[in-house]
PDB file of C-alpha atoms and ligand atoms in Angstrom:
ATOM      1  CA  MET K   1      -6.171  28.378 -37.789  1.00 46.00           C
ATOM      2  CA  ARG K   2      -6.250  31.023 -40.544  1.00 49.00           C
ATOM      3  CA  PHE K   3      -8.123  34.304 -40.506  1.00 50.00           C
ATOM      4  CA  SER K   4      -8.289  36.301 -43.669  1.00 49.00           C
ATOM      5  CA  ARG K   5     -10.164  39.483 -44.507  1.00 50.00           C
ATOM      6  CA  LYS K   6     -10.802  38.179 -48.022  1.00 45.00           C
ATOM      7  CA  ARG K   7     -11.801  34.671 -46.891  1.00 44.00           C
ATOM      8  CA  PRO K   8     -13.280  34.928 -43.381  1.00 43.00           C
ATOM      9  CA  ALA K   9     -12.690  31.981 -41.063  1.00 43.00           C
ATOM     10  CA  ARG K  10     -15.746  29.746 -40.724  1.00 41.00           C
ATOM     11  CA  THR K  11     -17.100  29.483 -37.195  1.00 36.00           C
ATOM     12  CA  ALA K  12     -16.301  25.777 -37.315  1.00 38.00           C
ATOM     13  CA  ASP K  13     -12.613  26.683 -37.664  1.00 39.00           C
ATOM     14  CA  LEU K  14     -12.625  28.323 -34.240  1.00 41.00           C
ATOM     15  CA  GLU K  15     -12.722  26.478 -30.956  1.00 49.00           C
ATOM     16  CA  SER K  16     -16.278  26.457 -29.618  1.00 57.00           C
ATOM     17  CA  ARG K  17     -15.670  27.890 -26.126  1.00 76.00           C
ATOM     18  CA  PRO K  18     -13.819  31.034 -27.248  1.00 86.00           C
ATOM     19  CA  THR K  19     -16.557  31.552 -29.848  1.00 91.00           C
ATOM     20  CA  ALA K  20     -19.210  31.629 -27.100  1.00 92.00           C
ATOM     21  CA  LEU K  21     -17.053  33.867 -24.891  1.00 94.00           C
ATOM     22  CA  ARG K  22     -16.502  36.280 -27.774  1.00 95.00           C
ATOM     23  CA  LYS K  23     -20.218  36.561 -28.471  1.00 96.00           C
ATOM     24  CA  LEU K  24     -20.832  37.296 -24.795  1.00 96.00           C
ATOM     25  CA  MET K  25     -17.988  39.848 -24.810  1.00 97.00           C
ATOM     26  CA  VAL K  26     -19.443  41.667 -27.823  1.00 98.00           C
ATOM     27  CA  ASP K  27     -23.078  41.579 -26.673  1.00 97.00           C
ATOM     28  CA  ARG K  28     -22.625  42.340 -22.975  1.00 97.00           C
ATOM     29  CA  ASP K  29     -19.437  44.428 -22.764  1.00 97.00           C
ATOM     30  CA  ILE K  30     -19.439  46.285 -26.091  1.00 98.00           C
ATOM     31  CA  ALA K  31     -22.804  46.527 -27.916  1.00 98.00           C
ATOM     32  CA  ALA K  32     -24.798  46.965 -24.677  1.00 98.00           C
ATOM     33  CA  ARG K  33     -22.566  49.950 -23.808  1.00 97.00           C
ATOM     34  CA  GLY K  34     -23.414  51.736 -27.009  1.00 97.00           C
ATOM     35  CA  VAL K  35     -20.865  50.768 -29.666  1.00 98.00           C
ATOM     36  CA  ARG K  36     -23.006  50.450 -32.803  1.00 96.00           C
ATOM     37  CA  ASP K  37     -20.477  50.066 -35.638  1.00 98.00           C
ATOM     38  CA  ARG K  38     -21.498  46.683 -37.073  1.00 98.00           C
ATOM     39  CA  ARG K  39     -18.153  46.107 -38.763  1.00 98.00           C
ATOM     40  CA  VAL K  40     -16.337  46.610 -35.445  1.00 98.00           C
ATOM     41  CA  LEU K  41     -18.710  44.242 -33.624  1.00 98.00           C
ATOM     42  CA  ALA K  42     -18.350  41.590 -36.343  1.00 98.00           C
ATOM     43  CA  ALA K  43     -14.553  41.840 -36.394  1.00 98.00           C
ATOM     44  CA  MET K  44     -14.311  41.475 -32.616  1.00 98.00           C
ATOM     45  CA  GLU K  45     -16.744  38.582 -32.584  1.00 97.00           C
ATOM     46  CA  ARG K  46     -14.571  36.717 -35.092  1.00 96.00           C
ATOM     47  CA  LEU K  47     -11.004  37.546 -34.014  1.00 97.00           C
ATOM     48  CA  PRO K  48      -9.504  35.027 -31.541  1.00 96.00           C
ATOM     49  CA  ARG K  49      -8.421  37.486 -28.834  1.00 97.00           C
ATOM     50  CA  HIS K  50      -6.949  34.654 -26.729  1.00 95.00           C
ATOM     51  CA  CYS K  51      -4.228  34.164 -29.384  1.00 96.00           C
ATOM     52  CA  PHE K  52      -2.893  37.641 -28.508  1.00 97.00           C
ATOM     53  CA  VAL K  53      -2.356  37.080 -24.779  1.00 96.00           C
ATOM     54  CA  PRO K  54       0.271  34.879 -23.100  1.00 94.00           C
ATOM     55  CA  ALA K  55      -0.872  31.274 -22.530  1.00 91.00           C
ATOM     56  CA  VAL K  56      -1.232  31.820 -18.750  1.00 91.00           C
ATOM     57  CA  GLU K  57      -3.796  34.556 -19.445  1.00 91.00           C
ATOM     58  CA  HIS K  58      -5.931  32.561 -21.915  1.00 89.00           C
ATOM     59  CA  GLN K  59      -8.748  32.030 -19.430  1.00 89.00           C
ATOM     60  CA  VAL K  60      -9.144  35.805 -18.945  1.00 93.00           C
ATOM     61  CA  ALA K  61      -8.621  36.837 -22.580  1.00 95.00           C
ATOM     62  CA  TYR K  62     -12.326  37.705 -22.981  1.00 96.00           C
ATOM     63  CA  ALA K  63     -12.783  39.364 -19.591  1.00 95.00           C
ATOM     64  CA  ASP K  64     -13.999  42.967 -19.291  1.00 96.00           C
ATOM     65  CA  ASN K  65     -10.598  44.409 -18.370  1.00 95.00           C
ATOM     66  CA  PRO K  66      -7.036  44.915 -19.648  1.00 94.00           C
ATOM     67  CA  VAL K  67      -4.773  41.825 -19.490  1.00 95.00           C
ATOM     68  CA  PRO K  68      -0.966  41.781 -18.940  1.00 95.00           C
ATOM     69  CA  ILE K  69       1.074  40.917 -22.051  1.00 95.00           C
ATOM     70  CA  GLY K  70       4.550  41.210 -20.499  1.00 94.00           C
ATOM     71  CA  PHE K  71       7.117  44.044 -20.386  1.00 93.00           C
ATOM     72  CA  GLY K  72       4.822  46.015 -18.083  1.00 91.00           C
ATOM     73  CA  GLN K  73       2.267  46.436 -20.914  1.00 93.00           C
ATOM     74  CA  THR K  74      -1.370  45.396 -21.291  1.00 94.00           C
ATOM     75  CA  ILE K  75      -3.802  44.459 -24.049  1.00 95.00           C
ATOM     76  CA  SER K  76      -6.598  47.024 -23.821  1.00 95.00           C
ATOM     77  CA  GLN K  77     -10.049  46.185 -22.436  1.00 96.00           C
ATOM     78  CA  PRO K  78     -12.317  44.913 -25.267  1.00 98.00           C
ATOM     79  CA  TYR K  79     -14.793  47.804 -24.884  1.00 98.00           C
ATOM     80  CA  ILE K  80     -11.989  50.358 -25.259  1.00 98.00           C
ATOM     81  CA  VAL K  81     -10.661  48.646 -28.415  1.00 98.00           C
ATOM     82  CA  ALA K  82     -14.207  48.749 -29.815  1.00 98.00           C
ATOM     83  CA  LEU K  83     -14.765  52.378 -28.782  1.00 98.00           C
ATOM     84  CA  MET K  84     -11.512  53.557 -30.376  1.00 98.00           C
ATOM     85  CA  SER K  85     -12.024  51.490 -33.526  1.00 98.00           C
ATOM     86  CA  SER K  86     -15.532  52.819 -34.077  1.00 98.00           C
ATOM     87  CA  ALA K  87     -14.414  56.394 -33.311  1.00 98.00           C
ATOM     88  CA  LEU K  88     -12.044  56.123 -36.279  1.00 98.00           C
ATOM     89  CA  GLY K  89     -15.089  55.684 -38.573  1.00 98.00           C
ATOM     90  CA  LEU K  90     -13.497  53.098 -40.880  1.00 98.00           C
ATOM     91  CA  ASP K  91     -15.261  51.790 -44.006  1.00 98.00           C
ATOM     92  CA  GLY K  92     -12.534  49.541 -45.408  1.00 98.00           C
ATOM     93  CA  THR K  93     -10.833  52.060 -47.710  1.00 98.00           C
ATOM     94  CA  GLU K  94      -8.455  53.695 -45.209  1.00 98.00           C
ATOM     95  CA  LYS K  95      -4.737  53.714 -44.558  1.00 98.00           C
ATOM     96  CA  VAL K  96      -4.338  53.569 -40.774  1.00 99.00           C
ATOM     97  CA  LEU K  97      -1.433  54.245 -38.413  1.00 99.00           C
ATOM     98  CA  GLU K  98      -1.358  52.680 -34.942  1.00 98.00           C
ATOM     99  CA  ILE K  99       1.104  53.708 -32.252  1.00 98.00           C
ATOM    100  CA  GLY K 100       1.798  50.899 -29.768  1.00 98.00           C
ATOM    101  CA  SER K 101       1.302  47.476 -31.423  1.00 98.00           C
ATOM    102  CA  GLY K 102       1.564  45.708 -28.034  1.00 97.00           C
ATOM    103  CA  SER K 103      -0.083  42.307 -28.385  1.00 97.00           C
ATOM    104  CA  GLY K 104      -1.181  43.098 -31.945  1.00 98.00           C
ATOM    105  CA  TYR K 105      -4.872  42.695 -31.079  1.00 98.00           C
ATOM    106  CA  GLN K 106      -5.926  46.269 -31.910  1.00 98.00           C
ATOM    107  CA  THR K 107      -3.699  45.978 -34.993  1.00 98.00           C
ATOM    108  CA  ALA K 108      -5.647  42.877 -36.037  1.00 98.00           C
ATOM    109  CA  VAL K 109      -9.007  44.607 -35.547  1.00 98.00           C
ATOM    110  CA  LEU K 110      -7.763  47.485 -37.720  1.00 98.00           C
ATOM    111  CA  ALA K 111      -6.431  45.057 -40.346  1.00 98.00           C
ATOM    112  CA  VAL K 112      -9.944  43.631 -40.690  1.00 98.00           C
ATOM    113  CA  LEU K 113     -11.591  47.086 -40.792  1.00 98.00           C
ATOM    114  CA  ALA K 114      -9.262  49.116 -43.027  1.00 98.00           C
ATOM    115  CA  GLN K 115      -7.404  48.852 -46.324  1.00 98.00           C
ATOM    116  CA  SER K 116      -3.886  48.945 -44.873  1.00 98.00           C
ATOM    117  CA  VAL K 117      -2.381  49.202 -41.406  1.00 98.00           C
ATOM    118  CA  TYR K 118       0.988  50.529 -40.218  1.00 98.00           C
ATOM    119  CA  SER K 119       1.893  50.021 -36.574  1.00 98.00           C
ATOM    120  CA  VAL K 120       4.889  51.228 -34.543  1.00 98.00           C
ATOM    121  CA  GLU K 121       6.076  49.504 -31.345  1.00 98.00           C
ATOM    122  CA  LEU K 122       8.887  50.396 -28.961  1.00 96.00           C
ATOM    123  CA  VAL K 123       9.524  46.938 -27.431  1.00 96.00           C
ATOM    124  CA  PRO K 124      11.255  44.507 -29.860  1.00 97.00           C
ATOM    125  CA  GLU K 125       9.834  41.330 -28.280  1.00 97.00           C
ATOM    126  CA  LEU K 126       6.254  42.658 -28.462  1.00 97.00           C
ATOM    127  CA  ALA K 127       6.685  43.734 -32.099  1.00 98.00           C
ATOM    128  CA  ALA K 128       8.032  40.269 -32.989  1.00 97.00           C
ATOM    129  CA  ARG K 129       5.219  38.468 -31.179  1.00 97.00           C
ATOM    130  CA  ALA K 130       2.528  40.689 -32.715  1.00 98.00           C
ATOM    131  CA  ARG K 131       3.955  40.058 -36.192  1.00 98.00           C
ATOM    132  CA  SER K 132       3.925  36.306 -35.747  1.00 97.00           C
ATOM    133  CA  VAL K 133       0.355  36.147 -34.331  1.00 97.00           C
ATOM    134  CA  LEU K 134      -0.959  38.304 -37.190  1.00 98.00           C
ATOM    135  CA  ALA K 135       0.861  36.155 -39.754  1.00 97.00           C
ATOM    136  CA  ALA K 136      -0.499  32.955 -38.190  1.00 96.00           C
ATOM    137  CA  LEU K 137      -4.033  34.366 -38.543  1.00 96.00           C
ATOM    138  CA  GLY K 138      -3.438  35.393 -42.160  1.00 97.00           C
ATOM    139  CA  LEU K 139      -3.803  39.106 -41.398  1.00 98.00           C
ATOM    140  CA  HIS K 140      -1.567  41.770 -42.880  1.00 97.00           C
ATOM    141  CA  ALA K 141      -0.113  44.836 -41.131  1.00 98.00           C
ATOM    142  CA  GLU K 142       3.269  46.543 -41.374  1.00 98.00           C
ATOM    143  CA  ILE K 143       4.795  46.562 -37.894  1.00 98.00           C
ATOM    144  CA  ARG K 144       7.998  48.399 -37.247  1.00 97.00           C
ATOM    145  CA  LEU K 145      10.172  49.017 -34.265  1.00 97.00           C
ATOM    146  CA  GLY K 146      10.627  52.612 -33.202  1.00 97.00           C
ATOM    147  CA  ASP K 147       9.339  55.651 -31.382  1.00 97.00           C
ATOM    148  CA  GLY K 148       5.742  56.143 -32.410  1.00 97.00           C
ATOM    149  CA  ALA K 149       5.919  59.847 -31.536  1.00 97.00           C
ATOM    150  CA  LEU K 150       7.642  60.252 -34.896  1.00 97.00           C
ATOM    151  CA  GLY K 151       4.866  58.457 -36.752  1.00 98.00           C
ATOM    152  CA  TRP K 152       5.684  56.815 -40.097  1.00 98.00           C
ATOM    153  CA  PRO K 153       6.530  59.740 -42.412  1.00 98.00           C
ATOM    154  CA  GLU K 154       7.277  57.607 -45.510  1.00 98.00           C
ATOM    155  CA  ALA K 155       3.766  56.131 -45.466  1.00 98.00           C
ATOM    156  CA  ALA K 156       1.914  59.372 -44.544  1.00 98.00           C
ATOM    157  CA  PRO K 157      -0.651  60.821 -44.851  1.00 98.00           C
ATOM    158  CA  PHE K 158      -3.010  58.545 -42.902  1.00 98.00           C
ATOM    159  CA  ASP K 159      -6.815  58.578 -42.973  1.00 98.00           C
ATOM    160  CA  ALA K 160      -6.854  57.422 -39.354  1.00 98.00           C
ATOM    161  CA  ILE K 161      -4.313  57.405 -36.529  1.00 99.00           C
ATOM    162  CA  VAL K 162      -4.789  55.669 -33.179  1.00 98.00           C
ATOM    163  CA  LEU K 163      -2.557  55.769 -30.105  1.00 98.00           C
ATOM    164  CA  THR K 164      -2.737  52.902 -27.606  1.00 97.00           C
ATOM    165  CA  ALA K 165      -0.261  54.442 -25.149  1.00 95.00           C
ATOM    166  CA  ALA K 166      -0.942  57.847 -23.595  1.00 96.00           C
ATOM    167  CA  PRO K 167       1.241  60.911 -24.314  1.00 96.00           C
ATOM    168  CA  VAL K 168       0.781  64.051 -22.226  1.00 94.00           C
ATOM    169  CA  ALA K 169      -0.196  65.808 -25.451  1.00 96.00           C
ATOM    170  CA  ILE K 170      -0.526  64.731 -29.093  1.00 97.00           C
ATOM    171  CA  PRO K 171       2.929  64.509 -30.741  1.00 97.00           C
ATOM    172  CA  ALA K 172       3.319  67.137 -33.485  1.00 97.00           C
ATOM    173  CA  ALA K 173       4.553  64.610 -36.063  1.00 98.00           C
ATOM    174  CA  LEU K 174       1.344  62.606 -35.766  1.00 98.00           C
ATOM    175  CA  LEU K 175      -0.852  65.650 -36.408  1.00 98.00           C
ATOM    176  CA  GLU K 176       1.320  66.453 -39.428  1.00 97.00           C
ATOM    177  CA  GLN K 177       0.743  62.946 -40.808  1.00 98.00           C
ATOM    178  CA  LEU K 178      -3.066  63.107 -40.595  1.00 98.00           C
ATOM    179  CA  ALA K 179      -4.791  63.447 -44.005  1.00 98.00           C
ATOM    180  CA  PRO K 180      -7.522  66.019 -44.748  1.00 97.00           C
ATOM    181  CA  GLY K 181     -10.747  64.558 -43.344  1.00 97.00           C
ATOM    182  CA  GLY K 182      -8.666  62.195 -41.181  1.00 98.00           C
ATOM    183  CA  ARG K 183      -9.443  61.099 -37.614  1.00 98.00           C
ATOM    184  CA  LEU K 184      -6.946  60.732 -34.774  1.00 98.00           C
ATOM    185  CA  VAL K 185      -7.959  58.988 -31.541  1.00 98.00           C
ATOM    186  CA  ALA K 186      -5.657  59.107 -28.523  1.00 98.00           C
ATOM    187  CA  PRO K 187      -5.649  58.863 -24.725  1.00 98.00           C
ATOM    188  CA  ILE K 188      -4.135  62.123 -23.481  1.00 97.00           C
ATOM    189  CA  GLY K 189      -2.656  62.730 -20.047  1.00 95.00           C
ATOM    190  CA  GLY K 190       0.100  61.552 -17.794  1.00 79.00           C
ATOM    191  CA  ASP K 191       0.107  58.635 -15.392  1.00 77.00           C
ATOM    192  CA  GLY K 192      -3.281  58.060 -13.825  1.00 74.00           C
ATOM    193  CA  ALA K 193      -6.487  59.349 -15.389  1.00 83.00           C
ATOM    194  CA  GLN K 194      -6.492  60.388 -19.007  1.00 95.00           C
ATOM    195  CA  GLU K 195      -9.013  61.669 -21.505  1.00 97.00           C
ATOM    196  CA  LEU K 196      -9.770  59.822 -24.752  1.00 98.00           C
ATOM    197  CA  VAL K 197      -9.682  62.499 -27.442  1.00 98.00           C
ATOM    198  CA  ARG K 198     -10.736  62.465 -31.093  1.00 98.00           C
ATOM    199  CA  VAL K 199      -9.328  65.010 -33.533  1.00 98.00           C
ATOM    200  CA  VAL K 200     -11.168  65.350 -36.859  1.00 98.00           C
ATOM    201  CA  ARG K 201      -9.360  67.257 -39.603  1.00 98.00           C
ATOM    202  CA  GLY K 202     -11.956  69.369 -41.417  1.00 93.00           C
ATOM    203  CA  VAL K 203     -11.516  71.841 -44.287  1.00 91.00           C
ATOM    204  CA  ASP K 204     -11.582  74.734 -41.829  1.00 93.00           C
ATOM    205  CA  GLY K 205      -9.271  73.242 -39.228  1.00 95.00           C
ATOM    206  CA  ASP K 206      -9.203  70.521 -36.589  1.00 97.00           C
ATOM    207  CA  ARG K 207     -12.210  69.711 -34.421  1.00 98.00           C
ATOM    208  CA  ARG K 208     -11.383  68.138 -31.067  1.00 98.00           C
ATOM    209  CA  GLU K 209     -13.797  66.255 -28.818  1.00 98.00           C
ATOM    210  CA  SER K 210     -13.628  64.155 -25.687  1.00 98.00           C
ATOM    211  CA  LEU K 211     -14.792  60.541 -25.705  1.00 97.00           C
ATOM    212  CA  GLY K 212     -14.488  60.104 -21.927  1.00 96.00           C
ATOM    213  CA  ARG K 213     -12.048  59.176 -19.193  1.00 95.00           C
ATOM    214  CA  VAL K 214      -9.670  56.246 -19.782  1.00 95.00           C
ATOM    215  CA  ARG K 215      -6.571  54.648 -18.299  1.00 92.00           C
ATOM    216  CA  PHE K 216      -3.746  53.576 -20.641  1.00 93.00           C
ATOM    217  CA  VAL K 217      -0.070  52.795 -20.143  1.00 91.00           C
ATOM    218  CA  PRO K 218       1.974  55.983 -20.647  1.00 93.00           C
ATOM    219  CA  MET K 219       3.686  56.593 -23.980  1.00 95.00           C
ATOM    220  CA  ARG K 220       7.440  56.413 -23.567  1.00 92.00           C
ATOM    221  CA  GLY K 221      10.317  57.814 -25.591  1.00 82.00           C
ATOM    222  CA  GLY K 222      10.449  61.008 -27.661  1.00 62.00           C
ATOM    223  CA  ALA K 223       6.776  61.802 -27.197  1.00 46.00           C
ATOM    224  CA  LEU K 224       7.718  63.584 -24.016  1.00 47.00           C
ATOM    225  CA  THR K 225       9.835  66.110 -25.879  1.00 43.00           C
ATOM    226  CA  SER K 226       8.153  66.510 -29.275  1.00 42.00           C
ATOM    227  CA  GLU K 227       4.605  67.259 -28.232  1.00 42.00           C
ATOM    228  CA  VAL K 228       2.452  70.253 -28.956  1.00 43.00           C
ATOM    229  CA  ARG K 229      -0.928  71.056 -27.572  1.00 40.00           C
ATOM    230  CA  HIS K 230      -3.522  71.713 -30.269  1.00 38.00           C
TER     231      HIS K 230
HETATM  232  N1  SAH T 301      -2.891  48.072 -28.827  1.00 72.99           N
HETATM  233  C1  SAH T 301      -2.223  47.234 -27.884  1.00 72.99           C
HETATM  234  C2  SAH T 301      -2.064  47.927 -26.550  1.00 72.99           C
HETATM  235  C3  SAH T 301      -0.672  47.820 -26.068  1.00 72.99           C
HETATM  236  S1  SAH T 301      -0.244  48.789 -24.664  1.00 72.99           S
HETATM  237  C4  SAH T 301      -2.938  45.908 -27.744  1.00 72.99           C
HETATM  238  O1  SAH T 301      -4.059  45.783 -28.257  1.00 72.99           O
HETATM  239  O2  SAH T 301      -2.365  44.990 -27.179  1.00 72.99           O
HETATM  240  C5  SAH T 301       0.648  50.113 -25.400  1.00 72.99           C
HETATM  241  C6  SAH T 301       1.874  49.764 -26.203  1.00 72.99           C
HETATM  242  O3  SAH T 301       2.503  50.985 -26.587  1.00 72.99           O
HETATM  243  C7  SAH T 301       2.935  48.949 -25.466  1.00 72.99           C
HETATM  244  O4  SAH T 301       3.210  47.792 -26.198  1.00 72.99           O
HETATM  245  C8  SAH T 301       4.149  49.888 -25.415  1.00 72.99           C
HETATM  246  O5  SAH T 301       5.372  49.198 -25.531  1.00 72.99           O
HETATM  247  C9  SAH T 301       3.895  50.777 -26.616  1.00 72.99           C
HETATM  248  N2  SAH T 301       4.554  52.090 -26.592  1.00 72.99           N
HETATM  249  C10 SAH T 301       4.737  52.922 -25.537  1.00 72.99           C
HETATM  250  N3  SAH T 301       5.364  54.048 -25.935  1.00 72.99           N
HETATM  251  C11 SAH T 301       5.598  53.913 -27.273  1.00 72.99           C
HETATM  252  C12 SAH T 301       6.219  54.727 -28.260  1.00 72.99           C
HETATM  253  N4  SAH T 301       6.751  55.933 -27.964  1.00 72.99           N
HETATM  254  N5  SAH T 301       6.285  54.267 -29.518  1.00 72.99           N
HETATM  255  C13 SAH T 301       5.760  53.052 -29.851  1.00 72.99           C
HETATM  256  N6  SAH T 301       5.161  52.237 -28.966  1.00 72.99           N
HETATM  257  C14 SAH T 301       5.076  52.660 -27.690  1.00 72.99           C
END
């Protein structure tokens, strides 16, 4: 099965049951809760989310909750992927940085929505699996192994940055790599409850707003020492 941004997969290419489950997921768990970005809804209706979870989790791939992907990590709840993707305000022209490739599902959504995607993952096995699922679907994203708290300086600046693991505060390097007019979306807080925050870089400084309470796996590695509060 191929999935290409330039040549979208025909519905007939996808198995019929996941197609029905995806439509239900988008209508009931995402659109009905207020996500209006049509490009985000279309991307999530077409992307085969079950390909990003281990085979034993296939039957719950479209459920309204996070799903384990191994190594103590989870693929985020569909609504949260949609909320974060739409909060980035992508129109297809952007260069995007993701921290925490995990299963590669959010990476895939971004690859459909933006011009180019860079993603950093700490766990080698997850990075390898995400790369191979994306390649099998004909989607392109640069995935590299490393500490996402450092960002991807060689490819900066980014029009959008999204964190899928929660630091206690936004790492300084990531704020440095955000372009003028750029948007950064991140869950902020320690273990337990966190706040989903959006930073918008305007001409007269950064504007910061809360998008609600969330629960993500904690960011590990250097984030704990290189953070600043903005
Ligand atoms: N977006 C992913 C969610 C994965 S969970 C998905 O859709 O599946 C968060 C991921 O962040 C995990 O894979 C974890 O290994 C990774 N992570 C945690 N701390 C990190 C860090 N400092 N740098 C890069 N990745 C990190």
